[in-house]
Short mmCIF file of C-alpha atoms and ligand atoms in Angstrom, two decimals:
data_model
loop_
_atom_site.label_atom_id
_atom_site.label_comp_id
_atom_site.label_asym_id
_atom_site.label_seq_id
_atom_site.Cartn_x
_atom_site.Cartn_y
_atom_site.Cartn_z
CA GLU S 1 0.00 0.00 0.00
CA ILE S 2 2.87 2.34 0.66
CA ALA S 3 4.93 1.41 -2.41
CA CYS S 4 2.39 2.95 -4.78
CA LYS S 5 2.59 6.28 -2.92
CA VAL S 6 6.38 6.56 -3.03
CA ASN S 7 7.53 9.68 -4.89
CA ALA S 8 11.21 9.81 -3.91
CA ILE S 9 13.68 6.93 -3.88
CA VAL S 10 17.11 7.04 -2.25
CA PHE S 11 19.71 4.55 -3.50
CA ASP S 12 22.85 3.45 -1.72
CA LYS S 13 25.82 3.55 -4.13
CA THR S 14 28.11 0.59 -3.45
CA GLY S 15 26.45 -2.79 -3.97
CA THR S 16 23.11 -1.24 -4.91
CA LEU S 17 23.67 0.98 -7.96
CA THR S 18 27.07 -0.62 -8.54
CA ASN S 19 28.08 -4.27 -8.53
CA GLY S 20 29.92 -3.76 -5.25
CA LYS S 21 32.98 -5.63 -6.53
CA PRO S 22 35.65 -2.94 -6.68
CA GLU S 23 38.97 -3.70 -8.40
CA VAL S 24 42.36 -2.12 -7.83
CA THR S 25 43.29 0.15 -10.74
CA ASP S 26 46.09 2.46 -9.54
CA ILE S 27 48.81 2.46 -6.91
CA ILE S 28 50.91 5.51 -6.03
CA ALA S 29 53.93 5.03 -3.73
CA LEU S 30 55.74 7.86 -1.94
CA GLY S 31 59.15 8.30 -0.35
CA ALA S 32 61.04 5.13 0.48
CA PHE S 33 58.07 2.90 -0.34
CA ASP S 34 57.43 1.19 -3.67
CA ASP S 35 54.11 -0.01 -5.13
CA ASP S 36 54.46 -3.49 -3.65
CA ASP S 37 55.18 -2.10 -0.16
CA VAL S 38 52.08 0.07 -0.29
CA LEU S 39 49.94 -2.80 -1.50
CA GLN S 40 51.42 -5.24 1.02
CA ILE S 41 50.85 -2.96 4.01
CA ALA S 42 47.33 -1.96 2.96
CA ALA S 43 46.34 -5.56 2.21
CA SER S 44 47.75 -6.80 5.50
CA ILE S 45 45.59 -4.31 7.42
CA GLU S 46 42.49 -4.93 5.31
CA LYS S 47 42.69 -8.69 5.81
CA ALA S 48 40.91 -8.12 9.14
CA SER S 49 38.18 -5.87 7.64
CA GLU S 50 34.81 -6.91 6.25
CA HIS S 51 34.33 -3.82 4.09
CA PRO S 52 33.85 -4.46 0.33
CA LEU S 53 36.80 -2.14 -0.33
CA ALA S 54 39.00 -4.31 1.89
CA GLU S 55 38.39 -7.47 -0.08
CA ALA S 56 39.35 -5.68 -3.30
CA ILE S 57 42.72 -4.78 -1.79
CA TYR S 58 43.78 -8.10 -0.26
CA HIS S 59 42.40 -10.12 -3.15
CA HIS S 60 44.47 -8.06 -5.58
CA ALA S 61 47.59 -8.38 -3.42
CA GLU S 62 47.39 -12.10 -2.75
CA GLU S 63 45.74 -13.52 -5.86
CA GLU S 64 46.91 -11.20 -8.60
CA GLU S 65 50.29 -9.96 -7.34
CA GLY S 66 51.25 -12.99 -5.24
CA ILE S 67 52.22 -10.82 -2.28
CA THR S 68 52.60 -12.45 1.15
CA LEU S 69 50.77 -10.54 3.85
CA ILE S 70 52.31 -9.42 7.13
CA GLU S 71 50.89 -10.21 10.56
CA THR S 72 49.09 -7.22 12.13
CA THR S 73 47.72 -6.51 15.59
CA GLY S 74 45.36 -3.93 17.08
CA PHE S 75 43.15 -3.76 13.99
CA GLU S 76 40.38 -1.21 14.28
CA ALA S 77 37.74 -0.06 11.80
CA ILE S 78 37.00 3.67 11.92
CA PRO S 79 33.43 3.88 10.48
CA GLY S 80 33.10 6.21 7.51
CA HIS S 81 36.85 6.79 7.51
CA GLY S 82 38.84 3.59 7.08
CA VAL S 83 40.97 1.24 9.15
CA LYS S 84 44.11 1.17 11.27
CA ALA S 85 46.46 -1.54 12.57
CA LEU S 86 49.85 -2.09 14.14
CA LEU S 87 52.38 -3.54 11.71
CA GLN S 88 55.98 -4.23 12.73
CA ASP S 89 55.66 -1.85 15.69
CA LYS S 90 54.24 0.99 13.62
CA TRP S 91 50.65 2.24 13.34
CA TYR S 92 49.36 2.43 9.79
CA TYR S 93 46.13 4.10 8.72
CA PHE S 94 44.29 3.38 5.49
CA GLY S 95 41.18 5.20 4.38
CA ASN S 96 39.75 8.36 2.92
CA ARG S 97 40.82 12.00 2.90
CA ARG S 98 38.86 12.68 6.06
CA LEU S 99 40.87 10.02 7.92
CA VAL S 100 44.19 11.55 6.90
CA THR S 101 43.33 15.22 7.30
CA ASP S 102 40.90 15.22 10.26
CA LYS S 103 42.11 12.26 12.33
CA LEU S 104 45.86 12.41 11.60
CA GLY S 105 46.21 16.09 10.75
CA LEU S 106 48.38 15.41 7.68
CA ALA S 107 48.34 17.60 4.55
CA LEU S 108 47.79 16.04 1.11
CA GLU S 109 49.49 18.85 -0.82
CA ARG S 110 50.67 17.66 -4.25
CA LEU S 111 48.81 14.37 -3.91
CA GLU S 112 45.50 16.23 -3.89
CA LYS S 113 45.61 16.81 -7.67
CA LYS S 114 46.33 13.14 -8.40
CA ILE S 115 43.58 11.98 -6.07
CA GLU S 116 41.11 14.41 -7.65
CA ARG S 117 41.93 13.01 -11.08
CA LEU S 118 41.22 9.45 -9.90
CA GLU S 119 37.96 10.53 -8.27
CA THR S 120 36.73 12.42 -11.31
CA GLY S 121 37.08 9.12 -13.17
CA GLY S 122 34.67 7.51 -10.70
CA LYS S 123 37.43 5.74 -8.76
CA THR S 124 37.66 5.59 -4.97
CA ALA S 125 41.13 6.60 -3.77
CA MET S 126 42.32 5.37 -0.38
CA ILE S 127 45.34 6.81 1.34
CA LEU S 128 47.91 4.83 3.33
CA ALA S 129 49.68 6.76 6.08
CA THR S 130 51.64 6.39 9.28
CA GLU S 131 50.97 8.77 12.16
CA ASN S 132 53.27 11.36 10.62
CA GLU S 133 53.54 10.82 6.87
CA ILE S 134 51.61 9.71 3.81
CA VAL S 135 52.98 6.51 2.32
CA GLY S 136 50.83 5.95 -0.75
CA VAL S 137 47.48 5.82 -2.48
CA ILE S 138 45.47 2.89 -3.83
CA ALA S 139 42.52 3.51 -6.14
CA VAL S 140 39.73 1.06 -6.88
CA ALA S 141 36.94 1.18 -9.46
CA ASP S 142 33.53 -0.34 -9.08
CA THR S 143 31.29 -0.88 -12.11
CA VAL S 144 27.70 0.32 -12.40
CA LYS S 145 25.16 -2.52 -12.78
CA GLU S 146 24.07 -2.82 -16.40
CA THR S 147 20.40 -2.24 -15.55
CA SER S 148 20.77 0.65 -13.05
CA ARG S 149 20.43 3.34 -15.70
CA ALA S 150 17.26 1.80 -17.16
CA ALA S 151 15.71 1.55 -13.69
CA ILE S 152 16.44 5.21 -12.89
CA ASP S 153 15.09 6.33 -16.28
CA ALA S 154 11.88 4.33 -15.70
CA LEU S 155 11.41 5.94 -12.27
CA HIS S 156 11.93 9.44 -13.70
CA ALA S 157 9.38 8.65 -16.44
CA ARG S 158 6.89 7.89 -13.66
CA GLY S 159 7.62 11.24 -11.99
CA ILE S 160 9.56 9.69 -9.10
CA GLU S 161 12.49 11.68 -7.76
CA THR S 162 15.80 9.80 -7.28
CA TRP S 163 18.72 10.30 -4.90
CA MET S 164 22.07 8.66 -4.28
CA ILE S 165 23.51 8.35 -0.77
CA THR S 166 27.07 7.23 -0.01
CA GLY S 167 29.94 7.44 2.43
CA ASP S 168 32.27 7.85 -0.53
CA ASN S 169 33.70 11.23 -1.53
CA GLU S 170 31.76 13.88 -3.47
CA ARG S 171 33.67 13.61 -6.76
CA THR S 172 33.49 9.81 -7.10
CA ALA S 173 29.82 9.92 -6.09
CA GLN S 174 29.05 12.55 -8.77
CA ALA S 175 30.87 10.51 -11.43
CA ILE S 176 28.87 7.35 -10.64
CA ALA S 177 25.62 9.33 -10.31
CA ALA S 178 26.15 10.80 -13.78
CA GLN S 179 26.54 7.27 -15.21
CA VAL S 180 23.14 6.20 -13.88
CA GLY S 181 21.34 9.53 -14.40
CA ILE S 182 20.89 10.63 -10.78
CA THR S 183 21.32 14.32 -10.01
CA ASN S 184 20.54 14.48 -6.27
CA VAL S 185 23.72 13.27 -4.58
CA LEU S 186 24.37 12.97 -0.84
CA ALA S 187 28.10 12.13 -0.48
CA GLU S 188 30.51 11.74 2.44
CA VAL S 189 27.60 10.74 4.66
CA LEU S 190 28.75 9.02 7.87
CA PRO S 191 27.02 5.67 8.52
CA GLU S 192 25.13 7.09 11.52
CA ASP S 193 23.82 10.01 9.42
CA LYS S 194 22.18 8.02 6.62
CA ALA S 195 18.83 7.78 8.46
CA ALA S 196 18.86 11.52 9.30
CA ASN S 197 19.16 12.29 5.59
CA ILE S 198 16.06 10.20 4.91
CA VAL S 199 14.18 12.20 7.58
CA ARG S 200 15.19 15.43 5.84
CA ILE S 201 13.71 14.28 2.52
CA GLN S 202 10.55 13.07 4.31
CA GLN S 203 10.23 16.50 5.93
CA SER S 204 10.14 18.08 2.49
CA GLY S 205 6.80 16.26 2.08
CA LYS S 206 7.96 13.21 0.14
CA VAL S 207 6.98 9.58 0.64
CA VAL S 208 10.47 8.06 0.62
CA ALA S 209 11.76 4.61 -0.29
CA MET S 210 15.36 3.65 0.53
CA VAL S 211 17.17 0.96 -1.46
CA GLY S 212 20.30 -0.52 0.13
CA ASP S 213 22.36 -3.61 0.86
CA GLY S 214 24.77 -2.90 3.72
CA ILE S 215 24.75 -3.07 7.51
CA ASN S 216 25.11 0.70 7.55
CA ASP S 217 21.99 1.06 5.36
CA ALA S 218 19.75 -0.74 7.90
CA PRO S 219 18.77 2.34 9.98
CA ALA S 220 17.93 4.24 6.76
CA LEU S 221 15.91 1.28 5.43
CA ALA S 222 13.96 1.25 8.71
CA GLN S 223 13.48 5.04 8.71
CA ALA S 224 12.18 5.25 5.13
CA ASP S 225 8.45 4.89 4.46
CA LEU S 226 9.46 1.83 2.44
CA GLY S 227 12.73 -0.10 2.84
CA ILE S 228 13.92 -2.10 -0.16
CA ALA S 229 16.88 -4.44 0.42
CA MET S 230 19.07 -6.16 -2.17
CA GLY S 231 18.91 -9.96 -2.09
CA ASN S 232 22.70 -10.30 -2.04
CA GLY S 233 22.97 -7.75 0.75
CA THR S 234 23.66 -8.31 4.42
CA ASP S 235 21.09 -10.11 6.59
CA VAL S 236 20.62 -6.96 8.66
CA ALA S 237 19.59 -5.01 5.57
CA MET S 238 17.15 -7.71 4.47
CA GLU S 239 15.68 -7.79 7.99
CA ALA S 240 15.14 -4.01 7.90
CA GLY S 241 13.62 -3.93 4.41
CA GLY S 242 9.92 -4.38 3.68
CA ILE S 243 10.71 -5.61 0.18
CA VAL S 244 13.72 -7.74 -0.86
CA ILE S 245 14.88 -7.60 -4.48
CA ILE S 246 16.05 -11.18 -5.03
CA LYS S 247 17.73 -10.75 -8.42
CA ASN S 248 19.62 -7.58 -7.40
CA ASP S 249 18.29 -5.90 -10.54
CA LEU S 250 17.04 -2.39 -9.80
CA ARG S 251 14.38 -2.62 -12.51
CA ASP S 252 12.54 -4.77 -9.99
CA VAL S 253 12.12 -1.66 -7.82
CA VAL S 254 10.00 -0.22 -10.64
CA GLU S 255 8.21 -3.58 -10.91
CA ALA S 256 7.44 -3.59 -7.17
CA ILE S 257 5.85 -0.15 -7.45
CA GLN S 258 3.79 -1.28 -10.45
CA ILE S 259 2.58 -4.39 -8.57
CA SER S 260 1.64 -2.22 -5.61
CA LYS S 261 -0.32 0.20 -7.84
CA ALA S 262 -2.19 -2.62 -9.57
CA THR S 263 -2.96 -4.39 -6.28
CA VAL S 264 -4.17 -1.32 -4.43
CA SER S 265 -6.40 -0.25 -7.33
CA LYS S 266 -7.88 -3.79 -7.42
CA ILE S 267 -8.53 -3.58 -3.66
CA HIS S 268 -10.32 -0.25 -4.09
CA GLN S 269 -12.39 -1.66 -6.96
CA ASN S 270 -13.42 -4.71 -4.87
CA LEU S 271 -14.28 -2.51 -1.90
CA PHE S 272 -16.43 -0.35 -4.15
CA PHE S 273 -18.37 -3.31 -5.56
CA ALA S 274 -18.69 -4.97 -2.13
CA LEU S 275 -20.25 -1.79 -0.77
P1 LIG A 1 29.74 3.26 1.82
O1 LIG A 1 29.09 2.02 2.40
O2 LIG A 1 28.75 4.21 1.23
O3 LIG A 1 30.87 2.96 0.91
P2 LIG A 1 31.32 3.72 4.25
O4 LIG A 1 30.89 4.62 5.36
O5 LIG A 1 31.40 2.27 4.52
O6 LIG A 1 30.36 4.07 3.05
O7 LIG A 1 32.75 4.17 3.74
C1 LIG A 1 32.99 5.53 3.43
C2 LIG A 1 34.41 5.72 2.98
O8 LIG A 1 35.31 5.42 4.08
C3 LIG A 1 34.84 4.79 1.86
O9 LIG A 1 34.53 5.31 0.60
C4 LIG A 1 36.36 4.73 2.10
O10 LIG A 1 36.99 5.84 1.52
C5 LIG A 1 36.48 4.79 3.60
N1 LIG A 1 36.55 3.42 4.14
C6 LIG A 1 35.61 2.79 4.88
N2 LIG A 1 36.01 1.55 5.21
C7 LIG A 1 37.24 1.37 4.66
C8 LIG A 1 38.19 0.30 4.62
N3 LIG A 1 37.98 -0.88 5.21
N4 LIG A 1 39.33 0.51 3.94
C9 LIG A 1 39.57 1.68 3.33
N5 LIG A 1 38.73 2.71 3.31
C10 LIG A 1 37.58 2.58 3.96
MG1 LIG A 2 26.17 -0.60 -0.12
#
């Protein structure tokens, strides 16, 4: 009954609009470190992480480059920022710009231009740093699902507004949004702020659906008037969603709305005749 009233849909980026299988595309090494060092350190830290970005890094290191990982201790995930761990008696940090500038207080300087170029191409750049210097950058690219664009176009044709929400940086988010035809982009959103962004759209008078797959999407899925979870998503997301898209094809979001419209109009018809 709610699905047919939805007039704004918010999509998570990674794993929802995209395939969620990022692949390493670029490595930049600084100072005394070479590409393999940067990859080895980052992969060793990420081995303990469950983030989709983490798997891309250690899979590339181990399977494609044949690099042996180093033992780490003290692993910690910093939500919305990245990860840190102790490696051969030194703390290493790996994550986004916010991690390096806000948490470590390091300046990107000349690297900023290179990172911007990667981001404009729709890649997610992650920075590897110690407590006092930047060691390197690893960029990954995720591909947009083949059917995402068609789904967004179909929603627009039905007068439904679309949004993208992501913890990723503004530039990468804009590049991916452009590929699928979304113009309303909410980027660099911390996991705990996703639900608050849904509230803001609801307050503008919209009936809002949220489509997502991750643990950090669950509060937003619960907050939305309608939560739609991806079938290959996390259990928490599927628990929070009212509808689960089994085939992970976003055109089924349009289908769900159509089914709702047809069903509700049939219910009204039957009520009318019964009366
Ligand atoms: P989303 O689920 O939308 O990608 P997250 O809040 O999980 O958002 O992540 C936001 C950003 O934080 C990522 O784009 C990345 O730059 C950084 N980040 C988060 N987790 C990791 C990780 N394990 N390794 C490296 N970077 C990470
Ligand atoms: Mg996701």
